[in-house]
Short mmCIF file of N, CA and C in Angstrom, two decimals:
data_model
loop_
_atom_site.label_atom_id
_atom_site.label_comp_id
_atom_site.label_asym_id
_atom_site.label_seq_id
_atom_site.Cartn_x
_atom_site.Cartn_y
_atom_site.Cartn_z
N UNK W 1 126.15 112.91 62.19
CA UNK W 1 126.63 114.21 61.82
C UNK W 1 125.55 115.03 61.12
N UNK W 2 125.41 114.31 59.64
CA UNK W 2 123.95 115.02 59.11
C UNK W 2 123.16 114.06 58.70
N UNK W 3 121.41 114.28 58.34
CA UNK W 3 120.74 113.30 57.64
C UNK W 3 119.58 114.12 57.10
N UNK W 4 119.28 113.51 56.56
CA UNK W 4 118.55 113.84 55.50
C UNK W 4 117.03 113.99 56.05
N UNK W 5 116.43 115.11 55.68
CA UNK W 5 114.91 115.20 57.14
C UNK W 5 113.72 114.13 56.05
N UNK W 6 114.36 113.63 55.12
CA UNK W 6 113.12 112.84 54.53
C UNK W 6 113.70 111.59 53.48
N UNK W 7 113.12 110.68 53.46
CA UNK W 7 113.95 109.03 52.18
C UNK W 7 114.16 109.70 50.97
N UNK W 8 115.05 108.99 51.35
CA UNK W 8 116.12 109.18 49.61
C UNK W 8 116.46 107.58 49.00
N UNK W 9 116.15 108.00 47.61
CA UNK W 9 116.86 106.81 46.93
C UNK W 9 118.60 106.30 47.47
N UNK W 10 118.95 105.23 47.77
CA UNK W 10 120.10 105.10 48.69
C UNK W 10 120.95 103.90 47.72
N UNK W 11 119.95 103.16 46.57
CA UNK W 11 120.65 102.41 45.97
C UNK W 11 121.20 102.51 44.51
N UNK W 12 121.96 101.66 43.79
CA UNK W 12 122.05 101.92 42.48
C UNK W 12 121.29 101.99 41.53
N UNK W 13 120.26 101.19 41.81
CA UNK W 13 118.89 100.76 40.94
C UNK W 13 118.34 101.34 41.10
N UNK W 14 118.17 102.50 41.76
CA UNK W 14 117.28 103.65 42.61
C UNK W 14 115.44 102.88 42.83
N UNK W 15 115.68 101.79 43.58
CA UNK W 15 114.33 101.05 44.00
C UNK W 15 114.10 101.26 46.08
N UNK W 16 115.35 101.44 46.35
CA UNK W 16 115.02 101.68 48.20
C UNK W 16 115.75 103.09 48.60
N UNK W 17 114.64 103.61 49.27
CA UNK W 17 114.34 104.67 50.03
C UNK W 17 114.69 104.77 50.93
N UNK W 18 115.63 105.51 51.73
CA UNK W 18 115.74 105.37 53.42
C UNK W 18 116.26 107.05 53.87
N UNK W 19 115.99 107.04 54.81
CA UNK W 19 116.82 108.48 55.40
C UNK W 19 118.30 108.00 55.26
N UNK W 20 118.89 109.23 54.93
CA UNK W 20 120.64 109.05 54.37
C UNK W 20 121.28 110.03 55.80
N UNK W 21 122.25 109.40 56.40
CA UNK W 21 122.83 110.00 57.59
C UNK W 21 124.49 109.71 57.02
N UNK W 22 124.68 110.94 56.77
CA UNK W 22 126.47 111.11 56.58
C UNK W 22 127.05 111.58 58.00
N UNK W 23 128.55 110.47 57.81
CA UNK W 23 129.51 110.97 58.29
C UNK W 23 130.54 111.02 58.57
N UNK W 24 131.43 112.07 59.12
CA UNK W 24 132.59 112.30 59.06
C UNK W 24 133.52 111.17 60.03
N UNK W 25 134.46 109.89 59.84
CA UNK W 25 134.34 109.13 60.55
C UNK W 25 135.81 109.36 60.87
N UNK W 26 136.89 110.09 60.66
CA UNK W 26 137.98 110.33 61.12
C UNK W 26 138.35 111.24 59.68
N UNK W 27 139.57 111.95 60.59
CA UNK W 27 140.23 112.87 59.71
C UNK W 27 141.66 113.10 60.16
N UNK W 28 142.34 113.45 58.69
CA UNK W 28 144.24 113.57 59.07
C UNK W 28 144.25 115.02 58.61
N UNK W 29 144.95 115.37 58.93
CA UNK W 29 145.73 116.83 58.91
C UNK W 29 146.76 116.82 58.41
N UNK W 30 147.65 117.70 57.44
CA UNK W 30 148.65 117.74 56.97
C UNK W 30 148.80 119.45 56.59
N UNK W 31 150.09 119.60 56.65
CA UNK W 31 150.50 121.17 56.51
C UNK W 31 149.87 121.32 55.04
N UNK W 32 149.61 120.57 53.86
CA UNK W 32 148.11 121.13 53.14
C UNK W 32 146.97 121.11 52.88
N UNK W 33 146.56 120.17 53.87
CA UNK W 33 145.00 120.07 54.02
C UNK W 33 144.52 118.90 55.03
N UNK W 34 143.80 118.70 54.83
CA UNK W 34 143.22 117.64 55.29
C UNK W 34 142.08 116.11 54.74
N UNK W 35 142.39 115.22 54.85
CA UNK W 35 141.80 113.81 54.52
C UNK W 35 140.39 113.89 55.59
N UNK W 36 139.37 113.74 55.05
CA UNK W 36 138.06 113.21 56.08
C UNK W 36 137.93 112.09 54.98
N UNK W 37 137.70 111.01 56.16
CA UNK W 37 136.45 110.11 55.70
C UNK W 37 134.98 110.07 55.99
N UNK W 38 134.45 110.22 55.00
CA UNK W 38 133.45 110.04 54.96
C UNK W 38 132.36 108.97 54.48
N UNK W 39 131.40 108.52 55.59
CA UNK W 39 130.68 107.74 55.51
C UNK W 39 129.30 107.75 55.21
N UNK W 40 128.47 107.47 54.31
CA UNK W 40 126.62 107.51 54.24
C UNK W 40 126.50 106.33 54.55
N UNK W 41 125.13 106.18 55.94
CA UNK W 41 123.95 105.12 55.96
C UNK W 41 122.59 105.54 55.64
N UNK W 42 122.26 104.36 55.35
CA UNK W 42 121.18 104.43 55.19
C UNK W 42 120.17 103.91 56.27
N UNK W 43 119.27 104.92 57.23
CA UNK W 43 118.47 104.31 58.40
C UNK W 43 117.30 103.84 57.71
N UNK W 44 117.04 102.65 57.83
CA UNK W 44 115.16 102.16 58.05
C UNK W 44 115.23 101.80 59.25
N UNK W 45 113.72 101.08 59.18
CA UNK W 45 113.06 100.26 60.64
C UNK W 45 112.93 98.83 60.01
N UNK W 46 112.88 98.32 60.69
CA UNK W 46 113.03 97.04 60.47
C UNK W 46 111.98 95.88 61.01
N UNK W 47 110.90 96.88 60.72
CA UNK W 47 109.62 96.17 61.28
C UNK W 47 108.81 95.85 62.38
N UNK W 48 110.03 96.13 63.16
CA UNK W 48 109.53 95.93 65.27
C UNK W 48 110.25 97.12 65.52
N UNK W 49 110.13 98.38 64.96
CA UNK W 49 110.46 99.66 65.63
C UNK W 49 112.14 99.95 66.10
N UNK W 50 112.73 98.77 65.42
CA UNK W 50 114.42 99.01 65.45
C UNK W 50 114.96 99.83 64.55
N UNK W 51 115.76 100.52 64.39
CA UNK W 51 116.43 101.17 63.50
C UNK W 51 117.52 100.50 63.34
N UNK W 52 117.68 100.26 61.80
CA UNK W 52 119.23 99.55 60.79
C UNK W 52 120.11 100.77 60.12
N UNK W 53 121.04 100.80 60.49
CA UNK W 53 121.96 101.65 60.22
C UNK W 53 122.75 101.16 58.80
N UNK W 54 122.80 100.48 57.65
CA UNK W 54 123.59 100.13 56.62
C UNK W 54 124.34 101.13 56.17
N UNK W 55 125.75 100.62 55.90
CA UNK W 55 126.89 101.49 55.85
C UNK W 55 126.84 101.54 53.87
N UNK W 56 126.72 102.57 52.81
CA UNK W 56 126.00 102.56 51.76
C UNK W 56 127.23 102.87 50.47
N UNK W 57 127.77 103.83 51.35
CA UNK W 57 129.08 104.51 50.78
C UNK W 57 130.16 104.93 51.61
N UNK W 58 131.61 104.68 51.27
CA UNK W 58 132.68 105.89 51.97
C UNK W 58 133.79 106.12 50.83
N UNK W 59 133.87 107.40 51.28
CA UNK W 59 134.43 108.19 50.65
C UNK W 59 135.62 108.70 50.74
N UNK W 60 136.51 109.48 50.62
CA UNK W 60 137.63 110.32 51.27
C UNK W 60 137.55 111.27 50.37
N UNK W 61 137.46 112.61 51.31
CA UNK W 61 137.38 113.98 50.57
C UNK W 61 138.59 114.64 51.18
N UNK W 62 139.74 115.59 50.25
CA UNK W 62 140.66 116.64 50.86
C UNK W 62 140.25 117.60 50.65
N UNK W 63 140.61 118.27 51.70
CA UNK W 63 139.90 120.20 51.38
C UNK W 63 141.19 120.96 52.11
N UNK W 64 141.68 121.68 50.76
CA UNK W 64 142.97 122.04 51.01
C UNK W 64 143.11 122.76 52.63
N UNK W 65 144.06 123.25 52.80
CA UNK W 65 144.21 124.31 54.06
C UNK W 65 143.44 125.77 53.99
N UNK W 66 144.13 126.36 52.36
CA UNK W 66 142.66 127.61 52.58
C UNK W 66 141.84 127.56 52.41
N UNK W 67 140.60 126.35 51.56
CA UNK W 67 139.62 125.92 51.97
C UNK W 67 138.98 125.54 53.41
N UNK W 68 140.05 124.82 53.82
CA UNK W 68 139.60 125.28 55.70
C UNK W 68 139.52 126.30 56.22
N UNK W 69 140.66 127.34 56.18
CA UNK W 69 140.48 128.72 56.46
C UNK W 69 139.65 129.10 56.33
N UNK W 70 138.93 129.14 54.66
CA UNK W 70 137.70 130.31 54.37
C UNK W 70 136.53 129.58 55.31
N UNK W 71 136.33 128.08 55.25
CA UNK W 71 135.24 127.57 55.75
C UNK W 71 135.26 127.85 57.35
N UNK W 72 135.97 128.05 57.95
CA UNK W 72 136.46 128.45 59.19
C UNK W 72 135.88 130.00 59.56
N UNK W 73 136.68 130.94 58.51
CA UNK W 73 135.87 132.21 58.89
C UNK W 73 134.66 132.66 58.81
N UNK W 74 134.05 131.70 58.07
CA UNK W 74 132.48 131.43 57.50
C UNK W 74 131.78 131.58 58.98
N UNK W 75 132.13 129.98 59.53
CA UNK W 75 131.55 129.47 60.44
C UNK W 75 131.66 130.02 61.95
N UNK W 76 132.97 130.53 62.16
CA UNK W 76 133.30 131.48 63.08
C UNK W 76 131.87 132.65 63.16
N UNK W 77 131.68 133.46 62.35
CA UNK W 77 131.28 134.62 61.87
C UNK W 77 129.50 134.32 61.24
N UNK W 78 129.37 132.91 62.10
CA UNK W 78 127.58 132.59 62.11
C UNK W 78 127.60 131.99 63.44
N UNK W 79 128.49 131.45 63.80
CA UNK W 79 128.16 130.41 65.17
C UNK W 79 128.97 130.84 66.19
N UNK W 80 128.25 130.76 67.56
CA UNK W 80 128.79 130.78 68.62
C UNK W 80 129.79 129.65 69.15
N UNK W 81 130.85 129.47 69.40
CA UNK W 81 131.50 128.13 70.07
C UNK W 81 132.25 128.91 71.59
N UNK W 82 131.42 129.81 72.11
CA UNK W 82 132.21 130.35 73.34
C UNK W 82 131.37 128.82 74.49
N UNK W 83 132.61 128.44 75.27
CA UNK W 83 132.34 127.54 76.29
C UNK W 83 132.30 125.98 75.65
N UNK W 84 133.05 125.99 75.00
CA UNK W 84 133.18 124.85 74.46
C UNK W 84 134.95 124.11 74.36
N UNK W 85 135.16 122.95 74.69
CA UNK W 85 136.58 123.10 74.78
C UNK W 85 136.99 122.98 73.31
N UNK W 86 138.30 122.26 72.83
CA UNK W 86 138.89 122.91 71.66
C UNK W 86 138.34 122.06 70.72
N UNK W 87 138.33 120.40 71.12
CA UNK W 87 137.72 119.24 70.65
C UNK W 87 136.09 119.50 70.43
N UNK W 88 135.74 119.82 71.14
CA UNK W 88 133.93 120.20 71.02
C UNK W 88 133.79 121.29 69.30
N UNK W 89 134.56 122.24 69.93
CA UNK W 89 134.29 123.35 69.21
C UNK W 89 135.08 123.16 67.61
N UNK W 90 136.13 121.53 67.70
CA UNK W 90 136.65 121.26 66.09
C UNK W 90 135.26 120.37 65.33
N UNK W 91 134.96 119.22 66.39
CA UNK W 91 134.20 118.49 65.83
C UNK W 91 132.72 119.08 65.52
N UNK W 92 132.25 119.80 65.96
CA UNK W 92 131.18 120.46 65.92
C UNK W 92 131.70 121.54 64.39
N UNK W 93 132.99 121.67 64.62
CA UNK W 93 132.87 122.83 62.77
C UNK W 93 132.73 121.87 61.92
N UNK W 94 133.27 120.98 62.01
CA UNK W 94 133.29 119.40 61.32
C UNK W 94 131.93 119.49 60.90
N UNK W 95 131.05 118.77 61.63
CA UNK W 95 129.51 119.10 61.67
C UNK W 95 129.11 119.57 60.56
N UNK W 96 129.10 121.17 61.20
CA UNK W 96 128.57 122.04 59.98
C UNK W 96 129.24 122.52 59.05
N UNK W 97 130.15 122.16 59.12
CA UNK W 97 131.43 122.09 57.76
C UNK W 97 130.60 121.06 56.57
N UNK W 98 130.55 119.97 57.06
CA UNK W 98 129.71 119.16 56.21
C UNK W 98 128.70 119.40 55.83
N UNK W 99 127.71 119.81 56.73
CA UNK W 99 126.17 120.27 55.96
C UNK W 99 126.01 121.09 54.99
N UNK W 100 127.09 122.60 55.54
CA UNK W 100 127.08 123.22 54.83
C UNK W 100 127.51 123.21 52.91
N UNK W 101 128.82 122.63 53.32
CA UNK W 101 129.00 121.67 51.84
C UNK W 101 128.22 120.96 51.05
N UNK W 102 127.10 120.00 51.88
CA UNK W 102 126.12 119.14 51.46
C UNK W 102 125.43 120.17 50.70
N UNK W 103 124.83 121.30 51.66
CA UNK W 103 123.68 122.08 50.88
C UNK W 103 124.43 123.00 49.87
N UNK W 104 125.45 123.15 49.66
CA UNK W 104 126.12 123.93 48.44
C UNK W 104 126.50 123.55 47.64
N UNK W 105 127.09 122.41 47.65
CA UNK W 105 127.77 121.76 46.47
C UNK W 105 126.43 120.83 45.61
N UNK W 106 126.33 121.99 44.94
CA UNK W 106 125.21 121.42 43.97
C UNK W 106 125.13 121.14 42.45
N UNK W 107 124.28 119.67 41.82
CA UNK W 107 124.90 119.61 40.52
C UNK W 107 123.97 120.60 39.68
N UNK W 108 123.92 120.55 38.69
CA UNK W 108 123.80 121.46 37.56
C UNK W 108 121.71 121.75 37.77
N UNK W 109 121.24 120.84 38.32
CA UNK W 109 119.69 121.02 38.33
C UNK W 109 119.75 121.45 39.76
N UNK W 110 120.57 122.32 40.56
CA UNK W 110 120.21 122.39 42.00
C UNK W 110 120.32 121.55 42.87
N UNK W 111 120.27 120.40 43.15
CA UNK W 111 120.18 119.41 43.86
C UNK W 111 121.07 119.15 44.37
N UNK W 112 121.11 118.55 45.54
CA UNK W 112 122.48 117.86 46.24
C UNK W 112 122.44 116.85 45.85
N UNK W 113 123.63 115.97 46.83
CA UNK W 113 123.72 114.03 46.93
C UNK W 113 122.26 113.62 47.02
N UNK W 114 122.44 112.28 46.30
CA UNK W 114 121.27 111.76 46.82
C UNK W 114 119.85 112.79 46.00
N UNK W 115 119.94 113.54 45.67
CA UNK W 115 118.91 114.10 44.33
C UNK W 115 117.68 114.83 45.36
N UNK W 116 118.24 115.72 46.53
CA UNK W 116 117.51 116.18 47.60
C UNK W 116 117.73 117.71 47.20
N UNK W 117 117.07 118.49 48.05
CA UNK W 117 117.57 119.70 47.80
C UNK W 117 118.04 120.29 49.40
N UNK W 118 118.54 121.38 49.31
CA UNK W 118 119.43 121.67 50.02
C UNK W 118 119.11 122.02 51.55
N UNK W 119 117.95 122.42 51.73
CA UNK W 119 116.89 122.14 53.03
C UNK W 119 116.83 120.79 53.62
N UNK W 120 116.98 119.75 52.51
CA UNK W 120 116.47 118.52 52.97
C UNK W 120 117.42 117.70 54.05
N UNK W 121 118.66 118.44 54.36
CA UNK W 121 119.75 118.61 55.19
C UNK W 121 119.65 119.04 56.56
N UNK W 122 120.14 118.08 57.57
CA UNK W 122 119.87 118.93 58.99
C UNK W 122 121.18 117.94 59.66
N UNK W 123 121.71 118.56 60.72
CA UNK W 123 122.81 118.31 61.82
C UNK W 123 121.92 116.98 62.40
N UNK W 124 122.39 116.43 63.19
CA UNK W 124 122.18 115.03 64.01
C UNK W 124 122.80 114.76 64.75
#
C-alpha cells in the first residue's frame, strides 16, 4: 500500500533499520464508520538478494463516517478514478487515504510513524 522511500528504525530498541511498508489488510463498514486493519513490515534482503517481509505491527484504526466523507472529497477533487471499476477506484482511495494520513498525522516535532518525515512516504 505504502513504504517508506528510505530505513527506518522498525524495532523497540531502535537498533534495526529496514524499509517500513504499511498496510491496509481488510476493512468493515458500519453505518458509523469504519474498522481498517492495519499492518507494518518491515522489508530487508537477506543476503542472496531475497526480500523478507516481517510482519512488525497491527493495528486497528476507526475513522468515523464524516471523516470518510471529508477524506473522500479531498481525494475526489486531486485524483482522477474515471475508468476504473467501483472496487479499483475504493481500494485505490484506501491507498491514498493512508498515505495521506501517514504524511499528516504528525507528532509534535513534525515527524510521522516511525520518526520519518512526511516525503519519506510513497504508494506501492
Amino acid at each position: 500500500m505504502i513504504k517508506s522511500n528510505l530505513p527506518a528504525y522498525c524495532d523497540l530498541r531502535g537498533s534495526k533499520k529496514a524499509i517500513i511498508q504499511i498496510e491496509i489488510d481488510s476493512f468493515e463498514s458500519t453505518p458509523a464508520g469504519t474498522n481498517y486493519v492495519v499492518k507494518d513490515y518491515a522489508l530487508s534482503d537477506d543476503g542472496n538478494g531475497n526480500q523478507i517481509k516481517q510482519l512488525i505491527n497491527t493495528k486497528t484504526v476507526f475513522y468515523s463516517a464524516e471523516k470518510i466523507n471529508d477524506l473522500n472529497q479531498i481525494l475526489e477533487s486531486t485524483h482522477d478514478y474515471s475508468g476504473m471499476t467501483k472496487i479499483e477506484r475504493d481500494w485505490t482511495k484506501v491507498k491514498q487515504g493512508l498515505l495521506m494520513d501517514t504524511q499528516t498525522n504528525l507528532y509534535d516535532d513534525d515527524l510521522t510513524i516511525y520518526r520519518l518525515n512526511p516525503n519519506n512516504w510513497e504508494l506501492c
